[in-house]
PDB file of C-alpha atoms in Angstrom:
ATOM      1  CA  MET A 511     116.927  82.872 114.935  1.00 74.00           C
ATOM      2  CA  VAL A 512     117.621  84.566 111.702  1.00 85.00           C
ATOM      3  CA  THR A 513     119.185  82.305 109.087  1.00 87.00           C
ATOM      4  CA  ASN A 514     122.171  83.100 106.859  1.00 89.00           C
ATOM      5  CA  ARG A 515     119.936  82.814 103.725  1.00 92.00           C
ATOM      6  CA  PHE A 516     117.610  85.400 105.202  1.00 93.00           C
ATOM      7  CA  ARG A 517     120.556  87.739 105.814  1.00 93.00           C
ATOM      8  CA  MET A 518     121.799  87.256 102.285  1.00 94.00           C
ATOM      9  CA  LEU A 519     118.351  87.877 100.932  1.00 95.00           C
ATOM     10  CA  SER A 520     118.256  91.182 102.952  1.00 95.00           C
ATOM     11  CA  ASN A 521     121.663  92.144 101.669  1.00 96.00           C
ATOM     12  CA  ALA A 522     120.774  91.532  98.093  1.00 96.00           C
ATOM     13  CA  VAL A 523     117.538  93.531  98.349  1.00 96.00           C
ATOM     14  CA  CYS A 524     119.349  96.436 100.107  1.00 96.00           C
ATOM     15  CA  ILE A 525     122.212  96.472  97.435  1.00 96.00           C
ATOM     16  CA  GLY A 526     119.668  96.137  94.667  1.00 95.00           C
ATOM     17  CA  MET A 527     117.605  99.014  95.924  1.00 95.00           C
ATOM     18  CA  LEU A 528     120.796 101.096  96.088  1.00 94.00           C
ATOM     19  CA  LEU A 529     121.438 100.316  92.433  1.00 93.00           C
ATOM     20  CA  VAL A 530     117.832 101.294  91.528  1.00 92.00           C
ATOM     21  CA  LEU A 531     118.347 104.564  93.330  1.00 91.00           C
ATOM     22  CA  LEU A 532     121.715 105.320  91.663  1.00 90.00           C
ATOM     23  CA  ALA A 533     120.303 104.228  88.286  1.00 87.00           C
ATOM     24  CA  GLY A 534     117.429 106.665  88.610  1.00 84.00           C
ATOM     25  CA  ALA A 535     119.830 109.525  89.463  1.00 83.00           C
ATOM     26  CA  LEU A 536     121.955 108.489  86.392  1.00 85.00           C
ATOM     27  CA  VAL A 537     118.682 108.713  84.243  1.00 84.00           C
ATOM     28  CA  THR A 538     118.094 112.364  85.480  1.00 79.00           C
ATOM     29  CA  ASN A 539     121.820 113.442  85.180  1.00 76.00           C
ATOM     30  CA  THR A 540     122.044 112.108  81.587  1.00 77.00           C
ATOM     31  CA  GLY A 541     118.672 113.337  80.513  1.00 73.00           C
ATOM     32  CA  SER A 542     117.508 109.930  79.679  1.00 69.00           C
ATOM     33  CA  GLY A 543     114.120 110.037  80.991  1.00 65.00           C
ATOM     34  CA  ARG A 544     112.607 110.277  77.615  1.00 66.00           C
ATOM     35  CA  GLY A 545     114.808 107.449  76.268  1.00 66.00           C
ATOM     36  CA  CYS A 546     111.739 105.168  75.699  1.00 69.00           C
ATOM     37  CA  GLY A 547     109.367 107.874  74.669  1.00 67.00           C
ATOM     38  CA  ASP A 548     105.843 107.689  76.266  1.00 69.00           C
ATOM     39  CA  ASP A 549     105.835 103.887  76.474  1.00 67.00           C
ATOM     40  CA  TRP A 550     105.901 101.977  79.707  1.00 72.00           C
ATOM     41  CA  PRO A 551     106.753  99.076  80.606  1.00 71.00           C
ATOM     42  CA  LEU A 552     107.929  98.636  76.891  1.00 70.00           C
ATOM     43  CA  CYS A 553     110.359 100.968  75.252  1.00 73.00           C
ATOM     44  CA  HIS A 554     109.260 102.485  71.973  1.00 65.00           C
ATOM     45  CA  GLY A 555     106.652  99.737  71.770  1.00 67.00           C
ATOM     46  CA  LYS A 556     109.364  96.987  71.833  1.00 68.00           C
ATOM     47  CA  PHE A 557     110.467  94.599  74.534  1.00 68.00           C
ATOM     48  CA  ILE A 558     114.005  95.006  73.271  1.00 65.00           C
ATOM     49  CA  PRO A 559     114.386  98.499  72.006  1.00 64.00           C
ATOM     50  CA  ALA A 560     116.601  99.871  69.317  1.00 60.00           C
ATOM     51  CA  TYR A 561     119.909 100.861  70.709  1.00 68.00           C
ATOM     52  CA  THR A 562     120.489 104.527  71.749  1.00 72.00           C
ATOM     53  CA  LEU A 563     122.426 105.598  74.783  1.00 75.00           C
ATOM     54  CA  GLU A 564     119.302 107.160  76.262  1.00 77.00           C
ATOM     55  CA  SER A 565     117.255 104.163  75.638  1.00 78.00           C
ATOM     56  CA  LEU A 566     119.776 101.845  77.048  1.00 80.00           C
ATOM     57  CA  ILE A 567     120.120 103.851  80.371  1.00 80.00           C
ATOM     58  CA  GLU A 568     116.353 104.230  80.709  1.00 80.00           C
ATOM     59  CA  TYR A 569     115.544 100.627  79.862  1.00 77.00           C
ATOM     60  CA  THR A 570     118.345  99.287  82.204  1.00 83.00           C
ATOM     61  CA  HIS A 571     116.975 101.285  85.110  1.00 83.00           C
ATOM     62  CA  ARG A 572     113.498  99.647  84.423  1.00 84.00           C
ATOM     63  CA  ALA A 573     115.050  96.186  84.191  1.00 86.00           C
ATOM     64  CA  VAL A 574     116.916  96.625  87.398  1.00 89.00           C
ATOM     65  CA  SER A 575     113.902  98.069  89.132  1.00 89.00           C
ATOM     66  CA  GLY A 576     111.658  95.163  88.042  1.00 90.00           C
ATOM     67  CA  ILE A 577     114.145  92.561  89.264  1.00 93.00           C
ATOM     68  CA  VAL A 578     114.721  94.390  92.692  1.00 94.00           C
ATOM     69  CA  GLY A 579     110.959  94.785  92.996  1.00 94.00           C
ATOM     70  CA  LEU A 580     110.480  91.105  92.838  1.00 95.00           C
ATOM     71  CA  LEU A 581     113.159  90.640  95.472  1.00 96.00           C
ATOM     72  CA  VAL A 582     111.506  92.981  97.702  1.00 96.00           C
ATOM     73  CA  LEU A 583     108.292  91.204  97.348  1.00 97.00           C
ATOM     74  CA  ALA A 584     110.115  87.888  98.090  1.00 96.00           C
ATOM     75  CA  LEU A 585     111.582  89.381 101.279  1.00 96.00           C
ATOM     76  CA  PHE A 586     108.147  90.494 102.430  1.00 97.00           C
ATOM     77  CA  ILE A 587     106.718  87.029 101.803  1.00 96.00           C
ATOM     78  CA  VAL A 588     109.600  85.389 103.632  1.00 95.00           C
ATOM     79  CA  VAL A 589     109.057  87.719 106.736  1.00 96.00           C
ATOM     80  CA  ILE A 590     105.405  86.959 106.688  1.00 95.00           C
ATOM     81  CA  ARG A 591     105.960  83.228 106.632  1.00 93.00           C
ATOM     82  CA  HIS A 592     108.917  82.941 108.970  1.00 92.00           C
ATOM     83  CA  TYR A 593     109.423  86.112 111.040  1.00 91.00           C
ATOM     84  CA  ARG A 594     105.986  87.651 111.409  1.00 89.00           C
ATOM     85  CA  GLN A 595     106.341  87.546 115.235  1.00 91.00           C
ATOM     86  CA  HIS A 596     109.023  90.242 114.996  1.00 92.00           C
ATOM     87  CA  ARG A 597     107.370  93.685 114.502  1.00 91.00           C
ATOM     88  CA  GLU A 598     110.413  95.379 113.324  1.00 92.00           C
ATOM     89  CA  ALA A 599     110.899  92.791 110.510  1.00 94.00           C
ATOM     90  CA  LEU A 600     107.262  93.184 109.342  1.00 95.00           C
ATOM     91  CA  PHE A 601     107.441  97.056 109.429  1.00 96.00           C
ATOM     92  CA  TYR A 602     110.751  97.289 107.463  1.00 97.00           C
ATOM     93  CA  SER A 603     109.914  94.765 104.787  1.00 96.00           C
ATOM     94  CA  GLY A 604     106.372  96.200 104.537  1.00 96.00           C
ATOM     95  CA  THR A 605     107.504  99.797 104.123  1.00 96.00           C
ATOM     96  CA  ALA A 606     110.156  98.670 101.630  1.00 96.00           C
ATOM     97  CA  LEU A 607     107.506  96.974  99.447  1.00 96.00           C
ATOM     98  CA  PHE A 608     105.207  99.973  99.915  1.00 96.00           C
ATOM     99  CA  PHE A 609     107.691 102.655  98.977  1.00 95.00           C
ATOM    100  CA  THR A 610     109.044 100.497  96.003  1.00 94.00           C
ATOM    101  CA  ILE A 611     105.428 100.369  94.619  1.00 93.00           C
ATOM    102  CA  VAL A 612     104.975 104.001  94.949  1.00 92.00           C
ATOM    103  CA  GLN A 613     108.238 104.992  93.417  1.00 89.00           C
ATOM    104  CA  ALA A 614     107.604 102.711  90.471  1.00 86.00           C
ATOM    105  CA  LEU A 615     104.215 104.144  89.876  1.00 87.00           C
ATOM    106  CA  LEU A 616     105.702 107.602  89.914  1.00 83.00           C
ATOM    107  CA  GLY A 617     108.199 106.540  87.540  1.00 78.00           C
ATOM    108  CA  ALA A 618     105.689 105.045  85.177  1.00 78.00           C
ATOM    109  CA  ALA A 619     103.531 108.156  85.477  1.00 78.00           C
ATOM    110  CA  ALA A 620     106.588 110.465  84.732  1.00 72.00           C
ATOM    111  CA  VAL A 621     107.110 108.494  81.434  1.00 71.00           C
ATOM    112  CA  MET A 622     103.446 108.399  80.284  1.00 70.00           C
ATOM    113  CA  TRP A 623     102.424 111.835  81.528  1.00 67.00           C
ATOM    114  CA  PRO A 624     105.449 114.264  81.953  1.00 69.00           C
ATOM    115  CA  GLN A 625     105.464 115.668  85.430  1.00 67.00           C
ATOM    116  CA  SER A 626     106.529 119.058  86.899  1.00 72.00           C
ATOM    117  CA  PRO A 627     109.879 119.109  88.676  1.00 75.00           C
ATOM    118  CA  PRO A 628     108.290 119.283  92.275  1.00 79.00           C
ATOM    119  CA  VAL A 629     106.580 116.060  91.507  1.00 78.00           C
ATOM    120  CA  MET A 630     109.565 114.459  89.940  1.00 79.00           C
ATOM    121  CA  ALA A 631     111.656 115.281  93.009  1.00 82.00           C
ATOM    122  CA  LEU A 632     109.267 113.210  94.939  1.00 85.00           C
ATOM    123  CA  HIS A 633     110.291 110.186  92.909  1.00 84.00           C
ATOM    124  CA  PHE A 634     113.701 110.397  94.326  1.00 87.00           C
ATOM    125  CA  GLY A 635     112.413 111.039  97.784  1.00 88.00           C
ATOM    126  CA  PHE A 636     110.346 107.825  97.822  1.00 91.00           C
ATOM    127  CA  SER A 637     113.294 105.862  96.409  1.00 92.00           C
ATOM    128  CA  VAL A 638     115.447 107.055  99.451  1.00 94.00           C
ATOM    129  CA  LEU A 639     112.557 105.875 101.764  1.00 95.00           C
ATOM    130  CA  ALA A 640     112.672 102.497 100.060  1.00 95.00           C
ATOM    131  CA  PHE A 641     116.236 102.107 100.333  1.00 96.00           C
ATOM    132  CA  ALA A 642     116.261 103.234 103.915  1.00 96.00           C
ATOM    133  CA  SER A 643     113.658 100.464 104.698  1.00 97.00           C
ATOM    134  CA  THR A 644     115.905  97.789 103.126  1.00 97.00           C
ATOM    135  CA  MET A 645     118.892  99.152 105.033  1.00 97.00           C
ATOM    136  CA  LEU A 646     116.962  98.766 108.344  1.00 96.00           C
ATOM    137  CA  MET A 647     116.184  95.375 107.508  1.00 96.00           C
ATOM    138  CA  VAL A 648     119.781  94.580 106.949  1.00 95.00           C
ATOM    139  CA  LEU A 649     120.659  96.185 110.271  1.00 94.00           C
ATOM    140  CA  TRP A 650     117.985  94.264 112.112  1.00 93.00           C
ATOM    141  CA  ALA A 651     118.993  90.865 110.667  1.00 92.00           C
ATOM    142  CA  TYR A 652     122.633  91.671 111.541  1.00 90.00           C
ATOM    143  CA  ARG A 653     121.729  92.559 115.223  1.00 87.00           C
ATOM    144  CA  MET A 654     119.688  89.493 115.506  1.00 85.00           C
ATOM    145  CA  ARG A 655     122.825  87.402 114.855  1.00 78.00           C
ATOM    146  CA  ARG A 656     124.225  88.247 118.232  1.00 68.00           C
ATOM    147  CA  PRO A 657     122.859  89.972 121.578  1.00 57.00           C
ATOM    148  CA  THR A 658     122.967  93.827 121.495  1.00 56.00           C
ATOM    149  CA  ASP A 659     122.669  96.337 124.344  1.00 50.00           C
ATOM    150  CA  GLU A 660     118.911  96.600 123.578  1.00 52.00           C
ATOM    151  CA  GLN A 661     118.491  92.876 123.953  1.00 53.00           C
ATOM    152  CA  THR A 662     120.430  92.459 127.123  1.00 50.00           C
ATOM    153  CA  SER A 663     120.720  95.204 129.569  1.00 53.00           C
ATOM    154  CA  LYS A 664     117.899  97.529 127.971  1.00 59.00           C
ATOM    155  CA  PRO A 665     119.497 100.929 128.719  1.00 62.00           C
ATOM    156  CA  VAL A 666     117.316 103.958 128.893  1.00 73.00           C
ATOM    157  CA  VAL A 667     118.124 107.169 127.153  1.00 84.00           C
ATOM    158  CA  PRO A 668     116.410 110.567 127.505  1.00 87.00           C
ATOM    159  CA  ARG A 669     113.236 111.007 125.402  1.00 90.00           C
ATOM    160  CA  THR A 670     114.712 114.199 124.052  1.00 92.00           C
ATOM    161  CA  LEU A 671     117.334 112.171 121.989  1.00 94.00           C
ATOM    162  CA  PHE A 672     114.493 110.629 120.084  1.00 94.00           C
ATOM    163  CA  LYS A 673     112.845 113.931 119.474  1.00 94.00           C
ATOM    164  CA  LEU A 674     116.097 115.447 118.325  1.00 95.00           C
ATOM    165  CA  SER A 675     116.865 112.420 116.073  1.00 95.00           C
ATOM    166  CA  LEU A 676     113.320 112.714 114.531  1.00 96.00           C
ATOM    167  CA  LEU A 677     113.923 116.346 113.880  1.00 96.00           C
ATOM    168  CA  ALA A 678     117.185 115.679 112.025  1.00 96.00           C
ATOM    169  CA  PHE A 679     115.459 112.861 110.110  1.00 96.00           C
ATOM    170  CA  VAL A 680     112.664 115.147 108.863  1.00 96.00           C
ATOM    171  CA  TYR A 681     115.180 117.938 108.132  1.00 96.00           C
ATOM    172  CA  ILE A 682     117.469 115.825 106.060  1.00 96.00           C
ATOM    173  CA  TYR A 683     114.472 114.645 104.009  1.00 95.00           C
ATOM    174  CA  ILE A 684     113.713 118.272 103.130  1.00 95.00           C
ATOM    175  CA  ILE A 685     117.382 118.753 102.107  1.00 95.00           C
ATOM    176  CA  ILE A 686     117.192 115.593  99.985  1.00 94.00           C
ATOM    177  CA  TYR A 687     113.932 117.030  98.218  1.00 93.00           C
ATOM    178  CA  ILE A 688     115.649 120.255  97.607  1.00 93.00           C
ATOM    179  CA  GLY A 689     118.581 118.478  96.041  1.00 91.00           C
ATOM    180  CA  ALA A 690     116.325 116.356  93.885  1.00 89.00           C
ATOM    181  CA  PHE A 691     114.417 119.550  92.834  1.00 90.00           C
ATOM    182  CA  ILE A 692     117.857 121.151  91.818  1.00 90.00           C
ATOM    183  CA  ARG A 693     118.629 118.220  89.631  1.00 85.00           C
ATOM    184  CA  HIS A 694     115.169 118.086  87.904  1.00 81.00           C
ATOM    185  CA  THR A 695     115.243 121.969  87.262  1.00 85.00           C
ATOM    186  CA  LYS A 696     118.683 121.648  85.997  1.00 82.00           C
ATOM    187  CA  SER A 697     119.758 124.349  88.543  1.00 85.00           C
ATOM    188  CA  SER A 698     123.110 122.793  89.578  1.00 83.00           C
ATOM    189  CA  GLY A 699     124.999 125.622  87.689  1.00 84.00           C
ATOM    190  CA  GLY A 700     123.262 128.249  89.615  1.00 86.00           C
ATOM    191  CA  CYS A 701     126.155 128.637  92.115  1.00 89.00           C
ATOM    192  CA  LEU A 702     129.377 128.290  90.390  1.00 88.00           C
ATOM    193  CA  GLY A 703     132.384 127.970  92.760  1.00 88.00           C
ATOM    194  CA  TRP A 704     132.587 126.603  96.288  1.00 89.00           C
ATOM    195  CA  PRO A 705     132.393 127.619  99.052  1.00 88.00           C
ATOM    196  CA  LEU A 706     131.362 131.015  97.508  1.00 89.00           C
ATOM    197  CA  CYS A 707     128.457 131.157  95.243  1.00 90.00           C
ATOM    198  CA  ASN A 708     129.449 132.969  91.997  1.00 88.00           C
ATOM    199  CA  GLY A 709     132.222 134.667  93.757  1.00 88.00           C
ATOM    200  CA  GLU A 710     129.866 136.070  96.455  1.00 87.00           C
ATOM    201  CA  LEU A 711     129.403 135.050 100.089  1.00 88.00           C
ATOM    202  CA  ILE A 712     125.690 135.808  99.801  1.00 87.00           C
ATOM    203  CA  PRO A 713     124.347 135.879  96.126  1.00 86.00           C
ATOM    204  CA  GLU A 714     121.122 137.230  95.077  1.00 82.00           C
ATOM    205  CA  ILE A 715     118.416 134.935  96.376  1.00 83.00           C
ATOM    206  CA  SER A 716     116.449 134.325  93.245  1.00 82.00           C
ATOM    207  CA  GLY A 717     116.368 131.712  90.456  1.00 85.00           C
ATOM    208  CA  ALA A 718     118.769 128.824  90.164  1.00 88.00           C
ATOM    209  CA  ALA A 719     121.437 130.634  92.316  1.00 90.00           C
ATOM    210  CA  GLY A 720     118.971 130.995  95.153  1.00 90.00           C
ATOM    211  CA  ILE A 721     117.809 127.434  95.175  1.00 91.00           C
ATOM    212  CA  VAL A 722     121.283 126.088  95.290  1.00 93.00           C
ATOM    213  CA  PHE A 723     122.379 128.731  97.979  1.00 93.00           C
ATOM    214  CA  ILE A 724     119.470 127.697 100.136  1.00 93.00           C
ATOM    215  CA  HIS A 725     120.553 124.074  99.673  1.00 94.00           C
ATOM    216  CA  ARG A 726     124.077 124.836 100.818  1.00 94.00           C
ATOM    217  CA  ILE A 727     122.930 126.914 103.745  1.00 94.00           C
ATOM    218  CA  ALA A 728     120.539 124.086 104.724  1.00 95.00           C
ATOM    219  CA  ALA A 729     123.347 121.552 104.610  1.00 94.00           C
ATOM    220  CA  LEU A 730     125.716 123.727 106.706  1.00 95.00           C
ATOM    221  CA  LEU A 731     123.021 124.067 109.413  1.00 96.00           C
ATOM    222  CA  PHE A 732     122.479 120.305 109.278  1.00 96.00           C
ATOM    223  CA  LEU A 733     126.205 119.717 109.794  1.00 96.00           C
ATOM    224  CA  ILE A 734     126.110 121.927 112.938  1.00 97.00           C
ATOM    225  CA  GLY A 735     123.025 120.367 114.189  1.00 96.00           C
ATOM    226  CA  VAL A 736     124.217 116.660 113.746  1.00 96.00           C
ATOM    227  CA  THR A 737     127.409 117.561 115.475  1.00 97.00           C
ATOM    228  CA  ALA A 738     125.588 118.945 118.329  1.00 97.00           C
ATOM    229  CA  LEU A 739     123.459 115.791 118.370  1.00 96.00           C
ATOM    230  CA  ALA A 740     126.437 113.583 118.569  1.00 96.00           C
ATOM    231  CA  VAL A 741     127.889 115.585 121.449  1.00 96.00           C
ATOM    232  CA  TYR A 742     124.604 115.177 123.229  1.00 95.00           C
ATOM    233  CA  ILE A 743     124.531 111.525 122.661  1.00 94.00           C
ATOM    234  CA  ASN A 744     127.972 111.107 124.121  1.00 93.00           C
ATOM    235  CA  LYS A 745     126.981 113.019 127.129  1.00 92.00           C
ATOM    236  CA  GLN A 746     123.660 111.421 127.756  1.00 88.00           C
ATOM    237  CA  THR A 747     124.407 107.742 127.208  1.00 87.00           C
ATOM    238  CA  GLU A 748     127.099 105.161 127.446  1.00 86.00           C
ATOM    239  CA  HIS A 749     125.348 103.229 124.760  1.00 86.00           C
ATOM    240  CA  LYS A 750     128.029 102.085 122.276  1.00 88.00           C
ATOM    241  CA  GLY A 751     125.797 101.603 119.346  1.00 88.00           C
ATOM    242  CA  LEU A 752     124.165 105.081 119.555  1.00 92.00           C
ATOM    243  CA  ARG A 753     127.615 106.720 120.025  1.00 93.00           C
ATOM    244  CA  LYS A 754     128.832 104.894 117.051  1.00 94.00           C
ATOM    245  CA  SER A 755     125.852 105.914 115.007  1.00 94.00           C
ATOM    246  CA  GLY A 756     126.315 109.489 116.169  1.00 94.00           C
ATOM    247  CA  ALA A 757     129.888 109.491 114.836  1.00 96.00           C
ATOM    248  CA  TRP A 758     129.189 107.823 111.538  1.00 96.00           C
ATOM    249  CA  ILE A 759     126.429 110.356 110.926  1.00 96.00           C
ATOM    250  CA  VAL A 760     128.671 113.366 111.461  1.00 96.00           C
ATOM    251  CA  GLY A 761     131.421 111.702 109.268  1.00 97.00           C
ATOM    252  CA  LEU A 762     128.908 111.142 106.504  1.00 96.00           C
ATOM    253  CA  VAL A 763     127.732 114.687 106.633  1.00 96.00           C
ATOM    254  CA  VAL A 764     131.049 116.153 106.362  1.00 96.00           C
ATOM    255  CA  ALA A 765     131.714 113.617 103.331  1.00 96.00           C
ATOM    256  CA  GLN A 766     128.513 114.866 101.887  1.00 95.00           C
ATOM    257  CA  VAL A 767     129.415 118.572 102.163  1.00 93.00           C
ATOM    258  CA  PHE A 768     132.633 117.932 100.257  1.00 94.00           C
ATOM    259  CA  SER A 769     130.986 115.718  97.740  1.00 95.00           C
ATOM    260  CA  GLY A 770     128.648 118.617  97.086  1.00 92.00           C
ATOM    261  CA  ALA A 771     131.818 120.653  96.563  1.00 93.00           C
ATOM    262  CA  LEU A 772     132.912 118.109  93.977  1.00 94.00           C
ATOM    263  CA  VAL A 773     129.642 118.276  92.128  1.00 92.00           C
ATOM    264  CA  THR A 774     130.077 122.139  91.871  1.00 91.00           C
ATOM    265  CA  TRP A 775     133.759 121.813  90.803  1.00 92.00           C
ATOM    266  CA  THR A 776     132.927 119.336  87.870  1.00 92.00           C
ATOM    267  CA  ILE A 777     129.960 121.199  86.444  1.00 88.00           C
ATOM    268  CA  GLY A 778     131.046 121.618  82.750  1.00 81.00           C
ATOM    269  CA  ASP A 779     132.852 118.415  82.678  1.00 84.00           C
ATOM    270  CA  ASP A 780     129.868 115.942  81.833  1.00 78.00           C
ATOM    271  CA  LYS A 781     131.885 112.617  82.576  1.00 81.00           C
ATOM    272  CA  SER A 782     133.130 113.791  85.951  1.00 89.00           C
ATOM    273  CA  PHE A 783     129.936 115.393  86.784  1.00 89.00           C
ATOM    274  CA  ILE A 784     127.969 112.109  86.451  1.00 87.00           C
ATOM    275  CA  PHE A 785     130.340 110.330  88.842  1.00 91.00           C
ATOM    276  CA  THR A 786     130.475 113.110  91.379  1.00 92.00           C
ATOM    277  CA  SER A 787     126.646 113.273  91.267  1.00 91.00           C
ATOM    278  CA  LEU A 788     126.307 109.574  91.930  1.00 92.00           C
ATOM    279  CA  LEU A 789     128.710 109.781  94.846  1.00 94.00           C
ATOM    280  CA  HIS A 790     126.582 112.612  96.368  1.00 93.00           C
ATOM    281  CA  ASN A 791     123.489 110.496  96.040  1.00 92.00           C
ATOM    282  CA  LEU A 792     125.237 107.474  97.401  1.00 94.00           C
ATOM    283  CA  ILE A 793     126.457 109.202 100.563  1.00 96.00           C
ATOM    284  CA  ILE A 794     123.039 110.997 101.332  1.00 95.00           C
ATOM    285  CA  SER A 795     121.135 107.716 100.936  1.00 95.00           C
ATOM    286  CA  VAL A 796     123.369 105.781 103.489  1.00 96.00           C
ATOM    287  CA  LEU A 797     123.184 108.926 105.826  1.00 97.00           C
ATOM    288  CA  PHE A 798     119.420 108.904 105.547  1.00 96.00           C
ATOM    289  CA  GLY A 799     119.235 105.189 106.453  1.00 96.00           C
ATOM    290  CA  LEU A 800     121.599 105.638 109.465  1.00 96.00           C
ATOM    291  CA  LEU A 801     119.432 108.458 110.733  1.00 96.00           C
ATOM    292  CA  ALA A 802     116.292 106.422 110.445  1.00 96.00           C
ATOM    293  CA  ASP A 803     118.046 103.810 112.471  1.00 96.00           C
ATOM    294  CA  LEU A 804     119.096 106.291 115.077  1.00 95.00           C
ATOM    295  CA  CYS A 805     115.363 107.486 115.461  1.00 95.00           C
ATOM    296  CA  ILE A 806     114.187 104.007 115.794  1.00 93.00           C
ATOM    297  CA  ARG A 807     116.824 102.821 118.239  1.00 91.00           C
ATOM    298  CA  SER A 808     116.638 105.953 120.378  1.00 92.00           C
ATOM    299  CA  TRP A 809     112.690 105.629 120.468  1.00 92.00           C
ATOM    300  CA  LYS A 810     113.024 101.978 121.652  1.00 88.00           C
ATOM    301  CA  LEU A 811     115.576 102.911 124.393  1.00 87.00           C
ATOM    302  CA  SER A 812     113.664 105.944 125.620  1.00 82.00           C
ATOM    303  CA  LYS A 813     111.392 106.166 128.615  1.00 61.00           C
ATOM    304  CA  GLY A 814     108.612 106.616 126.336  1.00 49.00           C
ATOM    305  CA  GLY A 815     109.356 103.864 123.822  1.00 49.00           C
ATOM    306  CA  SER A 816     108.298 100.261 123.938  1.00 43.00           C
TER     307      SER A 816
END
């Protein structure tokens, strides 16, 4: 039996991790990564730094990350004490703690020893993994409140569904990494206009334009792929949860594509660009978490799962 207090803690951790993720994106989009100089965890050698916009954004990100890190640790301890018989709860809370520590260390390293864009892009990648783990924890706690199809009738789905879901999960992580790389190399303006790139259907595949164009093509292929995956789910199983997940994933991918268009259209307007970029990050984070959930559920329900 999962208590209401545990569900509230899981929700708080998930929301907090999302705030950490968005705050990190805000730091990158506003160029505030050096707002506290080379000091960590202090800011310019002070516990409460002198006010500048950059230092405020960077130090707020650190403060929120610290608080959420403690909540993640608390969640892991509660699971160890009260829910250790549930392997899923142990796995989700454990991976949330692991990826939270990794992304915190990467953030600290980026402050003290400036990193290259490829390494900085990993920071966002690990943040998304940490958020996905907390989202999976929330979904698990919610499903434990009442019987689900898995807990009652134990329907069996084709093993192929798990393989396709896993392929989509890995593929979207690559797309996320490319998007983070674009931000850290300040290449967002490489393709002005949407859906065309600098007025061309196929631009010269080099420099910033090439990176952004590859990102767009990868997103288009992903939309086609997840639409086919949703159709496959509807044909192969009557499982309401999986069908609903497939529909949500397709909807979020469509929303992500158009939010990407908004990012392109607001380049040059700094205030609007910050908000459209955060929306883009929000959608992809939730989408990534849902895909992770689809992978796990399809594996558990497949003939090869346990």
